[in-house]
Amino acid sequence: MNKLKGKIALVTGASRGIGRSIALHLAQAGALVVVHYSKRKEEAESVVDQIKQDGGSAFAISADLSTFNDINNALLIIS
């Protein structure tokens, strides 16, 4: 399924739980998935690895979404 091919999906809290499931589904739909995490780098990288193994595209990014500088830096990396 490639309904989201050419789209970028930023999934906050994507290293586990509901965020992880959403990230995997968006990748299956063809989106480039940005896997956000705050503290669980290994878990986020695991999600990225799973997406790539399934033929999708993803990368992980750490950011404190309560601070302007982190949000700004994350957006610069994504773009």
PDB file of C-alpha atoms in Angstrom:
ATOM      1  CA  MET A   1       0.000   0.000   0.000  1.00  0.00           C
ATOM      2  CA  ASN A   2       1.475   3.374  -1.005  1.00  0.00           C
ATOM      3  CA  LYS A   3      -1.275   5.832  -0.115  1.00  0.00           C
ATOM      4  CA  LEU A   4       1.261   7.998   1.716  1.00  0.00           C
ATOM      5  CA  LYS A   5       4.186   7.695  -0.701  1.00  0.00           C
ATOM      6  CA  GLY A   6       6.069  10.999  -0.822  1.00  0.00           C
ATOM      7  CA  LYS A   7       4.684  12.112   2.548  1.00  0.00           C
ATOM      8  CA  ILE A   8       6.591  12.603   5.800  1.00  0.00           C
ATOM      9  CA  ALA A   9       4.972  11.488   9.052  1.00  0.00           C
ATOM     10  CA  LEU A  10       6.334  12.724  12.383  1.00  0.00           C
ATOM     11  CA  VAL A  11       5.140  10.370  15.114  1.00  0.00           C
ATOM     12  CA  THR A  12       5.750  11.652  18.629  1.00  0.00           C
ATOM     13  CA  GLY A  13       6.456   9.061  21.287  1.00  0.00           C
ATOM     14  CA  ALA A  14       7.011   6.473  18.570  1.00  0.00           C
ATOM     15  CA  SER A  15       9.519   4.360  20.467  1.00  0.00           C
ATOM     16  CA  ARG A  16       6.789   2.293  22.158  1.00  0.00           C
ATOM     17  CA  GLY A  17       3.103   1.677  22.645  1.00  0.00           C
ATOM     18  CA  ILE A  18       0.536   3.387  20.468  1.00  0.00           C
ATOM     19  CA  GLY A  19       3.161   5.626  18.862  1.00  0.00           C
ATOM     20  CA  ARG A  20       5.128   2.578  17.730  1.00  0.00           C
ATOM     21  CA  SER A  21       2.020   0.996  16.207  1.00  0.00           C
ATOM     22  CA  ILE A  22       1.118   4.210  14.407  1.00  0.00           C
ATOM     23  CA  ALA A  23       4.674   4.556  13.060  1.00  0.00           C
ATOM     24  CA  LEU A  24       4.615   1.006  11.699  1.00  0.00           C
ATOM     25  CA  HIS A  25       1.215   1.502  10.032  1.00  0.00           C
ATOM     26  CA  LEU A  26       2.234   4.802   8.448  1.00  0.00           C
ATOM     27  CA  ALA A  27       5.385   3.183   7.080  1.00  0.00           C
ATOM     28  CA  GLN A  28       3.327   0.338   5.614  1.00  0.00           C
ATOM     29  CA  ALA A  29       1.220   2.991   3.873  1.00  0.00           C
ATOM     30  CA  GLY A  30       4.386   4.382   2.251  1.00  0.00           C
ATOM     31  CA  ALA A  31       5.256   7.392   4.419  1.00  0.00           C
ATOM     32  CA  LEU A  32       8.773   8.339   5.433  1.00  0.00           C
ATOM     33  CA  VAL A  33       8.401   8.029   9.197  1.00  0.00           C
ATOM     34  CA  VAL A  34      10.229  10.251  11.663  1.00  0.00           C
ATOM     35  CA  VAL A  35      10.341   8.252  14.894  1.00  0.00           C
ATOM     36  CA  HIS A  36      10.395  10.744  17.779  1.00  0.00           C
ATOM     37  CA  TYR A  37      11.708   9.804  21.199  1.00  0.00           C
ATOM     38  CA  SER A  38      12.768  11.611  24.362  1.00  0.00           C
ATOM     39  CA  LYS A  39      14.806   9.074  26.306  1.00  0.00           C
ATOM     40  CA  ARG A  40      14.453   5.635  24.722  1.00  0.00           C
ATOM     41  CA  LYS A  41      16.951   5.777  21.864  1.00  0.00           C
ATOM     42  CA  GLU A  42      17.414   2.009  21.631  1.00  0.00           C
ATOM     43  CA  GLU A  43      13.670   1.427  21.391  1.00  0.00           C
ATOM     44  CA  ALA A  44      13.325   4.145  18.749  1.00  0.00           C
ATOM     45  CA  GLU A  45      16.143   2.623  16.701  1.00  0.00           C
ATOM     46  CA  SER A  46      14.380  -0.730  17.001  1.00  0.00           C
ATOM     47  CA  VAL A  47      11.256   0.792  15.431  1.00  0.00           C
ATOM     48  CA  VAL A  48      13.360   2.300  12.634  1.00  0.00           C
ATOM     49  CA  ASP A  49      15.044  -1.064  12.044  1.00  0.00           C
ATOM     50  CA  GLN A  50      11.700  -2.859  11.879  1.00  0.00           C
ATOM     51  CA  ILE A  51      10.319  -0.328   9.393  1.00  0.00           C
ATOM     52  CA  LYS A  52      13.402  -0.691   7.199  1.00  0.00           C
ATOM     53  CA  GLN A  53      13.270  -4.499   7.382  1.00  0.00           C
ATOM     54  CA  ASP A  54       9.681  -4.294   6.162  1.00  0.00           C
ATOM     55  CA  GLY A  55      10.801  -2.191   3.184  1.00  0.00           C
ATOM     56  CA  GLY A  56       9.870   1.225   4.566  1.00  0.00           C
ATOM     57  CA  SER A  57      11.824   4.393   5.246  1.00  0.00           C
ATOM     58  CA  ALA A  58      12.373   5.904   8.678  1.00  0.00           C
ATOM     59  CA  PHE A  59      14.798   7.674  10.949  1.00  0.00           C
ATOM     60  CA  ALA A  60      14.783   8.512  14.657  1.00  0.00           C
ATOM     61  CA  ILE A  61      14.997  11.934  16.208  1.00  0.00           C
ATOM     62  CA  SER A  62      15.275  13.026  19.833  1.00  0.00           C
ATOM     63  CA  ALA A  63      13.605  16.223  20.955  1.00  0.00           C
ATOM     64  CA  ASP A  64      12.052  17.776  24.030  1.00  0.00           C
ATOM     65  CA  LEU A  65       8.833  19.028  22.503  1.00  0.00           C
ATOM     66  CA  SER A  66       8.254  21.436  25.381  1.00  0.00           C
ATOM     67  CA  THR A  67      11.176  23.649  24.311  1.00  0.00           C
ATOM     68  CA  PHE A  68      11.224  25.913  21.278  1.00  0.00           C
ATOM     69  CA  ASN A  69      14.876  25.223  20.436  1.00  0.00           C
ATOM     70  CA  ASP A  70      14.369  21.457  20.327  1.00  0.00           C
ATOM     71  CA  ILE A  71      11.259  21.836  18.184  1.00  0.00           C
ATOM     72  CA  ASN A  72      13.056  24.199  15.817  1.00  0.00           C
ATOM     73  CA  ASN A  73      16.077  21.894  15.547  1.00  0.00           C
ATOM     74  CA  ALA A  74      13.841  18.889  14.900  1.00  0.00           C
ATOM     75  CA  LEU A  75      12.041  20.714  12.103  1.00  0.00           C
ATOM     76  CA  LEU A  76      15.354  21.693  10.529  1.00  0.00           C
ATOM     77  CA  ILE A  77      16.490  18.072  10.561  1.00  0.00           C
ATOM     78  CA  ILE A  78      13.209  16.817   9.125  1.00  0.00           C
ATOM     79  CA  SER A  79      13.174  19.355   6.319  1.00  0.00           C
TER      80      SER A  79
END
